[in-house]
Tab-separated table of C-alpha atoms in Angstrom:
chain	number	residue	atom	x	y	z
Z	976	UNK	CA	-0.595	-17.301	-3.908
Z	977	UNK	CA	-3.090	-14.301	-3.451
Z	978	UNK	CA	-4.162	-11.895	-5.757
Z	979	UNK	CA	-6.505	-8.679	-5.804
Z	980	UNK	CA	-8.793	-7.452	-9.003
Z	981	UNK	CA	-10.203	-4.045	-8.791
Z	982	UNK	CA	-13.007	-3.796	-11.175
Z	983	UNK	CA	-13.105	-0.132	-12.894
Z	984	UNK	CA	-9.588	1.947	-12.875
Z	985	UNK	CA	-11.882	5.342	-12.898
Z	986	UNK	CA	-14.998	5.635	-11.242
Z	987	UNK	CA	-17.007	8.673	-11.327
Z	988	UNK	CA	-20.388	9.376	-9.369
Z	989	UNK	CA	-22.007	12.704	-8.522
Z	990	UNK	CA	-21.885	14.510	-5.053
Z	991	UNK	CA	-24.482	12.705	-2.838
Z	992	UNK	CA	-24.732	9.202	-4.796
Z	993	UNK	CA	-23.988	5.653	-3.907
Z	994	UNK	CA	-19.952	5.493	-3.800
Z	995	UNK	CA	-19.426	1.381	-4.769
Z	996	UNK	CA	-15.902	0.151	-5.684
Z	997	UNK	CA	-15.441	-3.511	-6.744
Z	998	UNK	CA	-13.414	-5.682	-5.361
Z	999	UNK	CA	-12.428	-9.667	-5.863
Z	1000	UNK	CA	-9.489	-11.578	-3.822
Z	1001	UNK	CA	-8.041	-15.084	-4.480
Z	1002	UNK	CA	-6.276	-16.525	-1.603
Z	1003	UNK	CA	-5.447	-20.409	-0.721
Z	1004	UNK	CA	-5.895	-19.708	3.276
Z	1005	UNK	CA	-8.684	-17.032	4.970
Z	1006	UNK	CA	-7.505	-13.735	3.966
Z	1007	UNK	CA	-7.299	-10.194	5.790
Z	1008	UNK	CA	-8.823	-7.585	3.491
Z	1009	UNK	CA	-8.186	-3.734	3.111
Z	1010	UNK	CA	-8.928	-0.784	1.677
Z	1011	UNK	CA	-6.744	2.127	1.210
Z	1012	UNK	CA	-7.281	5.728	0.305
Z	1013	UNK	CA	-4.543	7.352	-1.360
Z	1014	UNK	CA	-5.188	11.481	-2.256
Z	1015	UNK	CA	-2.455	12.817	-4.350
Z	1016	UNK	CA	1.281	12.694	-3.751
Z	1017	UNK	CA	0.498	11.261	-0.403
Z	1018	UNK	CA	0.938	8.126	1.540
Z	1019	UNK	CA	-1.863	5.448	1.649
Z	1020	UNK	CA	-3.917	5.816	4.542
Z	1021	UNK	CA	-6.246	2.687	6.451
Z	1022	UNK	CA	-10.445	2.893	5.349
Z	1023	UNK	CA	-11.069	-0.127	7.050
Z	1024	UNK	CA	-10.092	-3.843	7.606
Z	1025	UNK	CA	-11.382	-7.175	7.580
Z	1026	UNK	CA	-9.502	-9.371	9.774
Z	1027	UNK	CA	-12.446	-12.801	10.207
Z	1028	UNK	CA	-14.727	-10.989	12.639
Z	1029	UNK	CA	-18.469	-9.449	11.578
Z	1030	UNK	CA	-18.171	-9.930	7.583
Z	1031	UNK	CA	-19.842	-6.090	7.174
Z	1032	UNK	CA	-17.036	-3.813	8.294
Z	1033	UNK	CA	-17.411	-0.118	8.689
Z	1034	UNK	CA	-14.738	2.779	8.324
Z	1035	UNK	CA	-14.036	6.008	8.586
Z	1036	UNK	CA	-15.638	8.995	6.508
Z	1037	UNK	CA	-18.289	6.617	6.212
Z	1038	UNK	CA	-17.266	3.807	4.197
Z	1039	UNK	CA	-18.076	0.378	4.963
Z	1040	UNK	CA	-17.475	-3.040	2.902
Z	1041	UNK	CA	-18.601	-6.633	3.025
Z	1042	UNK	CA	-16.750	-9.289	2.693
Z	1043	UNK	CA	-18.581	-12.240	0.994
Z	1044	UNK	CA	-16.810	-15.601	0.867
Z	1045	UNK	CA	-19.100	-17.096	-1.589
Z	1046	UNK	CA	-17.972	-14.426	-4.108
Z	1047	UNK	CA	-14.551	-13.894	-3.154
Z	1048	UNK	CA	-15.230	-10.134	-2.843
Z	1049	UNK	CA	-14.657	-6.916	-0.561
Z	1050	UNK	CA	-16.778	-4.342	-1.883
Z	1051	UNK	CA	-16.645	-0.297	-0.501
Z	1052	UNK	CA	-19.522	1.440	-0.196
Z	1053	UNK	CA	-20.419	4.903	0.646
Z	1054	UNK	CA	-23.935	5.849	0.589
Z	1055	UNK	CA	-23.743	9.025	-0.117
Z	1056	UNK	CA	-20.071	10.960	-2.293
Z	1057	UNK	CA	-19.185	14.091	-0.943
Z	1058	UNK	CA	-16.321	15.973	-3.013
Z	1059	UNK	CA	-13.571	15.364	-0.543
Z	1060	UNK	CA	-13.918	11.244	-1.426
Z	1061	UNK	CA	-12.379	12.025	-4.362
Z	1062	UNK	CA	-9.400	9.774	-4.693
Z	1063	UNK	CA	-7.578	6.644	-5.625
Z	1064	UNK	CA	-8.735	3.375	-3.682
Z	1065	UNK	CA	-7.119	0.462	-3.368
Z	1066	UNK	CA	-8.144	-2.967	-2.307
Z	1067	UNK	CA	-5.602	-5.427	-0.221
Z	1068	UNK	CA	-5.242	-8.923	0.439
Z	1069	UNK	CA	-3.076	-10.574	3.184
Z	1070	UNK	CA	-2.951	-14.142	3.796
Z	1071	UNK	CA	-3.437	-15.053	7.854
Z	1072	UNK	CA	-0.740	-18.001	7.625
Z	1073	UNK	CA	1.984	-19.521	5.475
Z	1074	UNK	CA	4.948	-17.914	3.894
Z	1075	UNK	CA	3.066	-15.069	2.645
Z	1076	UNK	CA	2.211	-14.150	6.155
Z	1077	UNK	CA	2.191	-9.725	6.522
Z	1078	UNK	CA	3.001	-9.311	3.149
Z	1079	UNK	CA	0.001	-7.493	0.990
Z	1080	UNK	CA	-0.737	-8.011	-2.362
Z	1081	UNK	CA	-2.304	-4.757	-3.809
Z	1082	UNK	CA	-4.758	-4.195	-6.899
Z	1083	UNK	CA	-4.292	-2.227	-9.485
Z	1084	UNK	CA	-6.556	1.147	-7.867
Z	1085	UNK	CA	-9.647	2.705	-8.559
Z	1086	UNK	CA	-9.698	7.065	-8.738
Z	1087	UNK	CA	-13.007	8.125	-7.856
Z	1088	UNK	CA	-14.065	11.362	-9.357
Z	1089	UNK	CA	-16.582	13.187	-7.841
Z	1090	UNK	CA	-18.882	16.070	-9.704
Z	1091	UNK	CA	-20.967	18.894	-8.142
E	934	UNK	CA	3.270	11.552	17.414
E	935	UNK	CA	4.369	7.979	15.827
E	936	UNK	CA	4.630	7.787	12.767
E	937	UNK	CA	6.618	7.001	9.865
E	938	UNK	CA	8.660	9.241	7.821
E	939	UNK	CA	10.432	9.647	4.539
E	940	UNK	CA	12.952	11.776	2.958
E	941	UNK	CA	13.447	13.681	0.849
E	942	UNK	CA	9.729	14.079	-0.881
E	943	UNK	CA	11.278	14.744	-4.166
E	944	UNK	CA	14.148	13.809	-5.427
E	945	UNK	CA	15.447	14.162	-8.670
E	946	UNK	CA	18.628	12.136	-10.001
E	947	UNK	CA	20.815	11.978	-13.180
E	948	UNK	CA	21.459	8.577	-15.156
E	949	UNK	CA	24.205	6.492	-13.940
E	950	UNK	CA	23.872	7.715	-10.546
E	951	UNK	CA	22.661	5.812	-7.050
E	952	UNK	CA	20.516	7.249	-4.917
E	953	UNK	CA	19.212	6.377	-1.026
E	954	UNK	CA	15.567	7.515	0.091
E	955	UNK	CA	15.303	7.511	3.960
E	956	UNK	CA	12.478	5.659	6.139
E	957	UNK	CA	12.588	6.113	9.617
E	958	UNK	CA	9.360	4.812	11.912
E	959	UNK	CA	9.018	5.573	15.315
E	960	UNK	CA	6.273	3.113	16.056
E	961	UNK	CA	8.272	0.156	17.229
E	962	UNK	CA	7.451	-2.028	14.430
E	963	UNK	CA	9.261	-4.807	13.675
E	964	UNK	CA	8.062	-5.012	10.181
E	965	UNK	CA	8.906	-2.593	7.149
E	966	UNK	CA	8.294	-2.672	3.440
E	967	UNK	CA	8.978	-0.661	0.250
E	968	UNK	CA	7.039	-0.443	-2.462
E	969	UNK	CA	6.989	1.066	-5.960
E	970	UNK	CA	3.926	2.755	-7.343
E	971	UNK	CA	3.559	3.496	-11.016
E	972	UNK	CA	0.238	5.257	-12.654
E	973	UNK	CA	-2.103	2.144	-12.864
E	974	UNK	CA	-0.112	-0.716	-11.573
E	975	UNK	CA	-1.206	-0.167	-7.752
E	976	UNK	CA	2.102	-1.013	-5.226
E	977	UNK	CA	4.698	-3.387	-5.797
E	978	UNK	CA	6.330	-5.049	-3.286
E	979	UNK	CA	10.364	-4.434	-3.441
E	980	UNK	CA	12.078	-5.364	-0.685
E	981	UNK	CA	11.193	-6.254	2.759
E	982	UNK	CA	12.392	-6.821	6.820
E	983	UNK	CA	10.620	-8.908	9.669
E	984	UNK	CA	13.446	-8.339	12.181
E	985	UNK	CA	16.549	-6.179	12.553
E	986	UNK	CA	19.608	-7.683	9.853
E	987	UNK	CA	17.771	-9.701	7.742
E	988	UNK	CA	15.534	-8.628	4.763
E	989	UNK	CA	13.961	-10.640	1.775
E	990	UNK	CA	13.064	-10.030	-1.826
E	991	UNK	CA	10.028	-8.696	-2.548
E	992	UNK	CA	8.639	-9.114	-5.963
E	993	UNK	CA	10.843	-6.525	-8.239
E	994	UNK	CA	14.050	-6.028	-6.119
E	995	UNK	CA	16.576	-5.796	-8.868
E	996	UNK	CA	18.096	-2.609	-9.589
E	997	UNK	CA	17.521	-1.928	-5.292
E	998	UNK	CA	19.292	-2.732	-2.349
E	999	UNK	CA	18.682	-2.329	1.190
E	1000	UNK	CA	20.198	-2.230	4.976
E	1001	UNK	CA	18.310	-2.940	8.136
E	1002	UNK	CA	21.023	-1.904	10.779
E	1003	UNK	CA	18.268	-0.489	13.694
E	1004	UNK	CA	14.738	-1.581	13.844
E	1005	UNK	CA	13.676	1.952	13.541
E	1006	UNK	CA	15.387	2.494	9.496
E	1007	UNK	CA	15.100	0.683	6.761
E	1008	UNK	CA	16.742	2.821	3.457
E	1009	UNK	CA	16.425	1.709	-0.012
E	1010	UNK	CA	18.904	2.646	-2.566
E	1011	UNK	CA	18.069	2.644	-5.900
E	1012	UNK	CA	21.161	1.849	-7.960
E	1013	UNK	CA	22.000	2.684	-11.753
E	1014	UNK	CA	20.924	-0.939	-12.768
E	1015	UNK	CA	17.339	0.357	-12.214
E	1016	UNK	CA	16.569	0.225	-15.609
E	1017	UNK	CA	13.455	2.505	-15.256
E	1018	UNK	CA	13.324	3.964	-11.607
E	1019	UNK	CA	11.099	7.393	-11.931
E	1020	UNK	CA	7.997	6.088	-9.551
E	1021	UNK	CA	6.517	6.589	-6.316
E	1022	UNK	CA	8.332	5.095	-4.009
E	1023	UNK	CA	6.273	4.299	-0.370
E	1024	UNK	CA	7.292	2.831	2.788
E	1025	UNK	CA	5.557	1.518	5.774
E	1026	UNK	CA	5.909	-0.789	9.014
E	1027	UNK	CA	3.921	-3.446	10.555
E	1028	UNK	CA	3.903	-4.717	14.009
E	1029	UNK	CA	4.661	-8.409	13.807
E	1030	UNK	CA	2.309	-10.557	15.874
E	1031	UNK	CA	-0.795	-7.854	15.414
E	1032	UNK	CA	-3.932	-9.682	14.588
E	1033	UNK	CA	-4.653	-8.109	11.034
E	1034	UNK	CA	-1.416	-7.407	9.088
E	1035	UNK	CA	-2.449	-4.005	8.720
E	1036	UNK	CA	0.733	-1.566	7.184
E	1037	UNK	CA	1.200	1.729	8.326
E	1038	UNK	CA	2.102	3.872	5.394
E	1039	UNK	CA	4.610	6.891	5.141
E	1040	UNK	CA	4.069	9.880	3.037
E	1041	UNK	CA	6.324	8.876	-0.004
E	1042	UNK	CA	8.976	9.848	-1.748
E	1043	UNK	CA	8.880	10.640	-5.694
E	1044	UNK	CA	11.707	10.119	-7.772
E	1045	UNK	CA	12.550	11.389	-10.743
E	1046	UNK	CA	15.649	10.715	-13.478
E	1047	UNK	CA	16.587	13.438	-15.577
């Protein structure tokens, strides 16, 4: 069984600050991570992926997360929020073998608010 | 372009009544998925198809059914045993044998019962 926590349903930072959204996995086998960005009444679109390779992944509009085994976590970063990063977030888990193989398990979503 | 696309992107429906939202993905996945999103519950897995004529249960199928006649649709009709089916309902395809599992999504389709 694998399942996603995502620390903080609303986060909100200020234009230019440290984006960081928190996320912990539980998997039985090595897991793929993700993160999706979804911006309102629209589809979920691919940040980035971890899929066993270097553990600190980087993204587009400048996002990056590391995965840490030790602490069964995928963190995103940004270091600095511009306005258009406002959105909701969500972390991803897939599991690389077994029954469960392609099938994602999502969290719940973070919205990031971002002020002037 | 590929890509994957849903219809209609709102649709509203009485009590009582079924209703089928479209997927179509011109990607040549093998893979597609629906999901239900509701405000703070992230996406829930409700049906899915690994090949053409065969599909699984995802993790809240009742109340839905589904048909997976060509690789490139996979519709889900939402029947009047939903018991509570106003959500955001998403789509998406993987290709099967890809290294990552990565889903591509489609833009959603939001239902609403009146």
């Amino acid at each position: 069984a694998q399942s996603v926590t995502q620390l903080g349903s609303h986060v909100s930072v200020s234009e230019g600050a440290l984006v960081l959204l928190r996320c912990n996995y539980s998997s039985s086998v090595p897991p793929y991570l993700f993160w999706y960005v979804q911006y309102p009444n629209q589809g979920l679109q691919l940040l980035l992926k971890y899929t066993s390779a270097a553990t600190l992944v980087k993204g587009i509009n400048g996002f990056e997360a590391e995965f840490k085994k030790s602490e069964t976590s995928f963190h995103l970063t940004k270091p600095s929020a511009h306005m258009s990063d406002a959105a909701e977030y969500f972390c991803a888990v897939s599991s690389t073998g077994g029954t469960s193989y392609g099938k994602l398990t999502f969290g719940q979503g973070t919205i990031l608010t971002v002020h002037p | 372009d590929g890509g994957i696309t849903q219809s209609p992107k709102y649709l509203f429906r009485k009590e009582g009544q079924n209703v089928t939202l479209s997927c179509e993905q011109n990607l040549n996945h093998d893979a597609m998925y629906w999901y239900r999103q509701d405000p703070g519950q992230g996406l829930r897995l409700i049906y899915y198809s690994q090949i053409v004529n065969d599909f699984q249960k995802g993790d809240i199928a009742e109340g839905y059914s589904v048909s997976r006649e060509k690789k490139e649709s996979f519709p889900l009709t939402v029947t009047s045993a939903q018991k509570n089916p106003t959500a955001f309902y998403l789509c998406a395809s993987r290709l099967a044998g890809g290294r990552s599992n990565e889903q591509c999504f489609g833009p959603g389709t939001r239902l609403t019962v009146l």
